[in-house]
Short mmCIF file of C-alpha atoms in Angstrom, two decimals:
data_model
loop_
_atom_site.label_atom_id
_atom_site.label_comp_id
_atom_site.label_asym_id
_atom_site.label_seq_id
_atom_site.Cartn_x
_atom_site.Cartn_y
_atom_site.Cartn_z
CA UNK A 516 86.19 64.74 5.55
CA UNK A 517 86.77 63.27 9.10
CA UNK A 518 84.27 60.80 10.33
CA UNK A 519 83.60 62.62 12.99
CA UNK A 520 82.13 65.20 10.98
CA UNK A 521 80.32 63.07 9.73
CA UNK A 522 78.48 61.68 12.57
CA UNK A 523 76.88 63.31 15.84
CA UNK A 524 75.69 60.59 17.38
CA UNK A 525 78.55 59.36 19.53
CA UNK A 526 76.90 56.27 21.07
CA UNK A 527 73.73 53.98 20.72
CA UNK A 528 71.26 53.14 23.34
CA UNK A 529 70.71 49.45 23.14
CA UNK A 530 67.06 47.95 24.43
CA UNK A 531 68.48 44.70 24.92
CA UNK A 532 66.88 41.18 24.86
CA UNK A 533 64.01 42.66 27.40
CA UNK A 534 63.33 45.09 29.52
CA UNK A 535 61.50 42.95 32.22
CA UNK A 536 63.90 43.48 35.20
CA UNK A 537 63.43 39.88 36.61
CA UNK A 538 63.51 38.27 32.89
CA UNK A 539 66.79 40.11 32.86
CA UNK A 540 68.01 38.47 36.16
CA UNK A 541 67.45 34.86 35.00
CA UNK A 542 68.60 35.32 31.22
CA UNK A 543 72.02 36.26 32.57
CA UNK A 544 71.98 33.55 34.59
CA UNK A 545 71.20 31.30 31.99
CA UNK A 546 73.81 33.38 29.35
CA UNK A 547 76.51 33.75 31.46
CA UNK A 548 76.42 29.26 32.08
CA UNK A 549 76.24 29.22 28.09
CA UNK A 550 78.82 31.51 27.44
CA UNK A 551 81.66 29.87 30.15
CA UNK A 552 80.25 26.34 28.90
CA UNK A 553 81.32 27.90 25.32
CA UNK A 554 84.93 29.18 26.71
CA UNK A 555 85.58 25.83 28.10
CA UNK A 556 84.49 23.73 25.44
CA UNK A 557 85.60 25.33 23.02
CA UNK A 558 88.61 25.83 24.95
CA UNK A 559 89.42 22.28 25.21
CA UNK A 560 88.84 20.90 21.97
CA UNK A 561 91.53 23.39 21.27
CA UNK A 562 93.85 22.19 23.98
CA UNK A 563 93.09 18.60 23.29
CA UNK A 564 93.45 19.16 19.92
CA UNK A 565 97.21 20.82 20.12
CA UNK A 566 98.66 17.98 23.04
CA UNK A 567 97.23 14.99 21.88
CA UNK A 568 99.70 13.90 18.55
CA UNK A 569 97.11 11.49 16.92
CA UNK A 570 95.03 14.58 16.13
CA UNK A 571 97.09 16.20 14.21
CA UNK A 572 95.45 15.93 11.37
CA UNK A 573 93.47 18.02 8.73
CA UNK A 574 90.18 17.08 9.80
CA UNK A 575 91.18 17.60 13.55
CA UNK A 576 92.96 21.23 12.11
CA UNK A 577 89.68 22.24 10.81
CA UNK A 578 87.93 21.46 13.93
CA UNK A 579 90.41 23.68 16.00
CA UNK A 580 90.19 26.47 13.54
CA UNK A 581 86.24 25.99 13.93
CA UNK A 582 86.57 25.95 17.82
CA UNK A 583 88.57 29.63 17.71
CA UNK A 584 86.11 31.05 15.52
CA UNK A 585 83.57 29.78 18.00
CA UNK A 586 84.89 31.09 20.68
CA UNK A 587 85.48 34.61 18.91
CA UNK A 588 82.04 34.93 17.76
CA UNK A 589 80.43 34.14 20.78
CA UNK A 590 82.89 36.44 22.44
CA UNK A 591 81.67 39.60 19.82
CA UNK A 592 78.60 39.98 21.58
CA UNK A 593 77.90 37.81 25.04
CA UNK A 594 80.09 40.06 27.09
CA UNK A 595 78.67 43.23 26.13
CA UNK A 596 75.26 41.31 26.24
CA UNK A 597 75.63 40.17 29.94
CA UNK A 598 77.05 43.42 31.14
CA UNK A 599 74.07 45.58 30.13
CA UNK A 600 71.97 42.53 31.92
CA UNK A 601 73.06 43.90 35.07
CA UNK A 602 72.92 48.13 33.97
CA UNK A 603 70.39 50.33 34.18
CA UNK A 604 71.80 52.39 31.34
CA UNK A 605 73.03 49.93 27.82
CA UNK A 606 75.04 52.27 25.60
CA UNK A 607 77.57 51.26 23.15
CA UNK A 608 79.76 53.97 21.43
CA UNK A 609 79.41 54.71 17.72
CA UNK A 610 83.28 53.18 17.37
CA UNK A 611 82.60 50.48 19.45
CA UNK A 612 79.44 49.51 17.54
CA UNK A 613 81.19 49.47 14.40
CA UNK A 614 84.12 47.78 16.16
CA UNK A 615 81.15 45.07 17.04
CA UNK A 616 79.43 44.73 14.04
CA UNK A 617 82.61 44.05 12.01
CA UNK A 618 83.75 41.21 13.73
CA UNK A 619 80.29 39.34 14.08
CA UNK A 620 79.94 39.90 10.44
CA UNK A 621 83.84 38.70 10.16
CA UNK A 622 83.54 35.69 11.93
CA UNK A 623 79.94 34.73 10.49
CA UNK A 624 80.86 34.82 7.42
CA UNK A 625 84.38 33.30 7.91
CA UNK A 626 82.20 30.10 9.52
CA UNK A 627 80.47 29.89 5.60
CA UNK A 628 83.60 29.37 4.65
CA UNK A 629 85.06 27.02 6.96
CA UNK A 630 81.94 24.87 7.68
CA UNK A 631 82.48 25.24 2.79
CA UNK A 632 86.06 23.79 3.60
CA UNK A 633 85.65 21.04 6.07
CA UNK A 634 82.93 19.90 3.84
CA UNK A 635 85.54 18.96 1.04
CA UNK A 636 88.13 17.41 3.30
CA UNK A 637 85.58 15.07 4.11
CA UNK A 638 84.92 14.96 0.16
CA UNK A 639 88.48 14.02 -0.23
CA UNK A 640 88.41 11.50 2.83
CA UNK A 641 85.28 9.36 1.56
CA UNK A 642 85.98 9.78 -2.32
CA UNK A 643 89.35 9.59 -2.95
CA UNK A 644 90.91 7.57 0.96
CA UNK A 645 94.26 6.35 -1.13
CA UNK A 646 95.15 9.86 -1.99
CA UNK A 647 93.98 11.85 0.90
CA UNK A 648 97.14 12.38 2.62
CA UNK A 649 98.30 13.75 -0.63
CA UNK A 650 95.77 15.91 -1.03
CA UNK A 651 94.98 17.47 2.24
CA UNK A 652 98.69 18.75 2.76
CA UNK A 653 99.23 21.04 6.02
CA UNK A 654 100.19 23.66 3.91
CA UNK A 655 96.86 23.25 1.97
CA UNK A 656 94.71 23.04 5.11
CA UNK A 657 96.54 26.15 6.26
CA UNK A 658 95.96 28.07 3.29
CA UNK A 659 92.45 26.90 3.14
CA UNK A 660 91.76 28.06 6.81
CA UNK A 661 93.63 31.22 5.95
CA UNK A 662 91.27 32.19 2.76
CA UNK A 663 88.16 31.48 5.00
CA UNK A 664 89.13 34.22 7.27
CA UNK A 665 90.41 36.54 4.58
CA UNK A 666 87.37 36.24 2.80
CA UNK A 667 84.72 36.41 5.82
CA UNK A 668 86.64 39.86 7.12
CA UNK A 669 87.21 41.22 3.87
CA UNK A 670 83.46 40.90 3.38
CA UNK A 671 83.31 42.44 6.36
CA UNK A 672 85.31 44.98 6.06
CA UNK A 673 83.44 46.39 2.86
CA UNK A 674 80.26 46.83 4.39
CA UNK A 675 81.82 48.31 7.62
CA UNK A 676 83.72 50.91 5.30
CA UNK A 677 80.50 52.06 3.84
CA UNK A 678 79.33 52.89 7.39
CA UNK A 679 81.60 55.68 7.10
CA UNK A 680 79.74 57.93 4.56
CA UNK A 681 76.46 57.37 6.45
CA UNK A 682 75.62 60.42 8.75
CA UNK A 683 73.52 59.50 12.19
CA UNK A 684 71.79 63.07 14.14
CA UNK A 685 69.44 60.67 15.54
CA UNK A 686 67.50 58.63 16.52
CA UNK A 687 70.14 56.79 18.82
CA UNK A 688 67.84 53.89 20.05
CA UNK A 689 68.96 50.22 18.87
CA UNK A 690 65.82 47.29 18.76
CA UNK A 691 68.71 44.76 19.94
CA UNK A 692 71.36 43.59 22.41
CA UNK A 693 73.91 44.34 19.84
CA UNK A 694 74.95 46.01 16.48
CA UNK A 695 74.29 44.99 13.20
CA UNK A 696 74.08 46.23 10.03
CA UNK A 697 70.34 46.46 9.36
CA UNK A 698 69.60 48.48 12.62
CA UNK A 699 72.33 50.63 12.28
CA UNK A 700 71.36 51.65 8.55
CA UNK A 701 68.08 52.54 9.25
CA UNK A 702 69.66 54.96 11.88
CA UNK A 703 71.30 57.04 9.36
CA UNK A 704 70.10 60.10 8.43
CA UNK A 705 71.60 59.65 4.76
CA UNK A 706 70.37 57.51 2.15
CA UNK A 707 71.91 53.94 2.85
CA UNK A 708 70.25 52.21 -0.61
CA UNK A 709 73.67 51.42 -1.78
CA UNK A 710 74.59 50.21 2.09
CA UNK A 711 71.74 47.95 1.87
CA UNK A 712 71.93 46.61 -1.77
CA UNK A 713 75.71 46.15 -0.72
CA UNK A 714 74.72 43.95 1.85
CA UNK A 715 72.13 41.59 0.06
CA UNK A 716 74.33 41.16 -2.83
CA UNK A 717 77.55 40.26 -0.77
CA UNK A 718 75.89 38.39 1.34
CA UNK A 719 73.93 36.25 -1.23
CA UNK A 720 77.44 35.83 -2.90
CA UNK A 721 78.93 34.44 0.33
CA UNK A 722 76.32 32.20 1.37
CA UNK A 723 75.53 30.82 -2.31
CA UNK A 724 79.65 29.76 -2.72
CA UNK A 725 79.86 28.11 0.56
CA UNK A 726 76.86 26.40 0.44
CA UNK A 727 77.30 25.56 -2.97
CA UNK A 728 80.47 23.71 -1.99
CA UNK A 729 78.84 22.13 0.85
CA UNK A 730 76.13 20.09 -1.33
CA UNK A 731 78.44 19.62 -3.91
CA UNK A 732 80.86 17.90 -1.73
CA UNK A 733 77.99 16.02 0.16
CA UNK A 734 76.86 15.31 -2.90
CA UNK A 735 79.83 12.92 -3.93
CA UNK A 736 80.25 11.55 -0.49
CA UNK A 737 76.61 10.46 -0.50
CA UNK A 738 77.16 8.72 -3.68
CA UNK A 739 80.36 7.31 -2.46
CA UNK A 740 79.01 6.15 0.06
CA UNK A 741 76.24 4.04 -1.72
CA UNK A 742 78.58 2.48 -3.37
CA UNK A 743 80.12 0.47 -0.19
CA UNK A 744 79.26 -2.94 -0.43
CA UNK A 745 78.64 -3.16 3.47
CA UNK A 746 76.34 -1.97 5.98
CA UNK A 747 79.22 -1.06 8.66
CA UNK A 748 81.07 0.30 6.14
CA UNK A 749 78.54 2.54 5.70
CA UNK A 750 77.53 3.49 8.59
CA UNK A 751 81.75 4.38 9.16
CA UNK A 752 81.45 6.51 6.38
CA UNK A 753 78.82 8.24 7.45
CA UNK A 754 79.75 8.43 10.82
CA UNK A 755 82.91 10.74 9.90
CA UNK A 756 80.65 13.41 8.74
CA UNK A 757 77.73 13.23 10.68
CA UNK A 758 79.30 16.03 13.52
CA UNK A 759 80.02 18.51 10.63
CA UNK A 760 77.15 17.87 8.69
CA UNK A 761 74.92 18.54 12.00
CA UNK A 762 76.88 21.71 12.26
CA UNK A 763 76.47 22.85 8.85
CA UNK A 764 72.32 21.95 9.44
CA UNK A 765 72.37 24.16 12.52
CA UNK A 766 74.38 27.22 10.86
CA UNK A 767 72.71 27.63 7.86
CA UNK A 768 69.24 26.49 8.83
CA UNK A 769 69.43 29.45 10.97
CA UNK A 770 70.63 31.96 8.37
CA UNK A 771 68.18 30.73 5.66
CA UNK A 772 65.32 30.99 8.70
CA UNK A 773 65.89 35.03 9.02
CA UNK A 774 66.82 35.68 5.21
CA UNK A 775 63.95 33.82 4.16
CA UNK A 776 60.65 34.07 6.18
CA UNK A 777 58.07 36.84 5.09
CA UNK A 778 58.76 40.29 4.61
CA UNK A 779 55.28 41.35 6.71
CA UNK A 780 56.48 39.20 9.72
CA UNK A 781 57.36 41.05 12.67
CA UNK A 782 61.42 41.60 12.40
CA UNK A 783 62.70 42.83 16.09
CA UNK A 784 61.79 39.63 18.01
CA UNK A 785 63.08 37.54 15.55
CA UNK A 786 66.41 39.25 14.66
CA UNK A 787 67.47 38.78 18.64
CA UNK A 788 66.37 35.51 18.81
CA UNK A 789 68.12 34.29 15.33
CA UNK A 790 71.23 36.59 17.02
CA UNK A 791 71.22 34.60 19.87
CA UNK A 792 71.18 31.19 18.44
CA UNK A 793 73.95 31.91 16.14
CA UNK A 794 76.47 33.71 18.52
CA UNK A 795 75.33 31.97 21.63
CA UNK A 796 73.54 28.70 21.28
CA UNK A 797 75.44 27.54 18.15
CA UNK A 798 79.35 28.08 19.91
CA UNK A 799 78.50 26.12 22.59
CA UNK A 800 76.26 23.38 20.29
CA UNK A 801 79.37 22.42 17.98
CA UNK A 802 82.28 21.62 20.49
CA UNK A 803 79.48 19.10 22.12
CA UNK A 804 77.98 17.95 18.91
CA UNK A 805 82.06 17.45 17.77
CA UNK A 806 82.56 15.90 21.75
CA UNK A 807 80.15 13.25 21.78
CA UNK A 808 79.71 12.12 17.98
CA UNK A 809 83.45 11.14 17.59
CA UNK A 810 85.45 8.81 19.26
CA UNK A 811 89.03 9.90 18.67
CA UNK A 812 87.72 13.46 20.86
CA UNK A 813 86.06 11.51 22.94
CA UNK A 814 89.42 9.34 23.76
CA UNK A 815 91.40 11.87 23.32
CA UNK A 816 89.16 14.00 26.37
CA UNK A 817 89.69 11.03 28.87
CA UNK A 818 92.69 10.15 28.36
CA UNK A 819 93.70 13.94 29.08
CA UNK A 820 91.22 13.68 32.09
CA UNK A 821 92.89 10.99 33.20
CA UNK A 822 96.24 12.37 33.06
CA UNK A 823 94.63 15.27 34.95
CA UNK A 824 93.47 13.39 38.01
CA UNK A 825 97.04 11.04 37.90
CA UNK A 826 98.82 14.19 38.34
CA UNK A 827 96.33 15.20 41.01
#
């Protein structure tokens, strides 16, 4: 059967972040500073990144593969977001809400993986130094960086399929300033049990194997670490992980705030304000957190800058 026999609700009516008309003036003021700080940022850890030779490295790789997803999974909802700041009338199509929904869900859960992945290739370059250029191969890091985002869309993509044997005849009101999967469930007119219990399981799965690796590998470097003799030594080691481990903090404290707090708590306010600080706070937190914690991006900024203002 076609899907659009299926559904006859052709768009959703999104309530935004607030419906206070002023509020609405200042937050897009505020969003629309965030989300060009997160272009450029973002932006320039990539550019950096791909002129400067002495960071072409894995760890450097990661980061740039980390900065793209950033800047697509701000980009999933901010535009949308700051456009219906500025409308009367916030409607989203039912293609372009599923459109929406699959790549926040694709790059979220691609980040698991990648924050999973730069977490052992600073496991390899704490543990094992000697044999890390032997280990972390381009072709690995590639492949790595290539399974994150295989696995975060194909995860994706599952729970987006099942969308399609859902009917919606109403209601056509979204609690939110974008799609997700949640909201749009519980506008289905059809039973979405096996949608839901989809979702939890998958999603369980996804987080539990990333984070798994994550304190696994942190784990061993901790440990590692110990063992150095010296303070500075130490404090070297540490200092190498410090930006992703921050990172990792920020990105999963926030999923583990919304997937754990109490099931009586009041949901709406809390979804768009855990929505918010993953796709817009947490894009433009990492490229600074990355920016001012290490020195080779720090060096590698100015003497860009500096090249900048020659040519100038």
């Amino acid at each position: 059967m076609k899907a659009e026999n299926k559904s006859i609700v052709t768009e959703f009516i999104l309530r935004g972040l607030t419906t206070d008309t002023d509020l609405q003036v200042l937050l897009f003021i505020i969003f629309i500073v965030i989300y060009a700080s997160t272009l450029l940022g973002n932006g320039c850890i990539l550019m950096v990144i791909r002129m400067d030779p002495h960071l072409h490295t894995p760890m450097y790789f990661f980061l740039g593969s980390l900065a793209a997803l950033d800047l697509g999974f701000s980009s999933t909802s901010s535009p949308k977001m700051l456009v219906d700041m500025l409308v009367e009338r916030k409607v989203i199509s039912f293609f372009g809400c599923l459109t929406q929904v699959y790549f926040y869900a694709g790059f979220g859960s691609t980040e698991f993986f990648l924050l999973a992945m730069m977490a052992y290739d600073r496991y390899v370059a704490i543990c094992n130094p000697l044999l890390y250029t032997l280990t972390m191969t381009k072709s690995l890091t590639i492949h790595l960086v290539t399974v994150s985002y295989v696995s975060g869309f194909l995860h994706s993509l599952i729970h987006t399929g099942g969308i399609w044997r859902l009917s919606f005849c109403g209601p056509d009101i979204i609690d939110h300033f974008m799609c997700d999967y949640p909201v749009i469930f519980k506008l289905s007119c059809t039973n979405f049990t096996i949608n839901e219990q989809l979702l939890i399981v998958f999603a369980a799965v996804v987080m539990l194997i990333s984070l798994l690796i994550v304190l696994i590998s942190y784990a061993y470097i901790l440990v590692a670490v110990l063992r150095i003799r010296t303070s500075a030594g130490r404090r070297r080691a540490f200092s190498t992980c410090t930006s992703h481990f921050i990172c990792v903090v920020l990105y999963y404290g926030t999923i583990l705030f919304m997937e754990l707090r109490p099931s009586t708590s009041p949901s709406h306010a809390q979804d768009k304000v855990v929505a918010v600080l993953s796709t817009v706070i947490i894009p433009v937190l990492n490229p600074l957190i990355y920016s001012l914690r290490n020195q080779d991006m720090k060096e590698a900024v100015k003497k860009k800058l500096n090249q900048v203002m020659f040519f100038q």
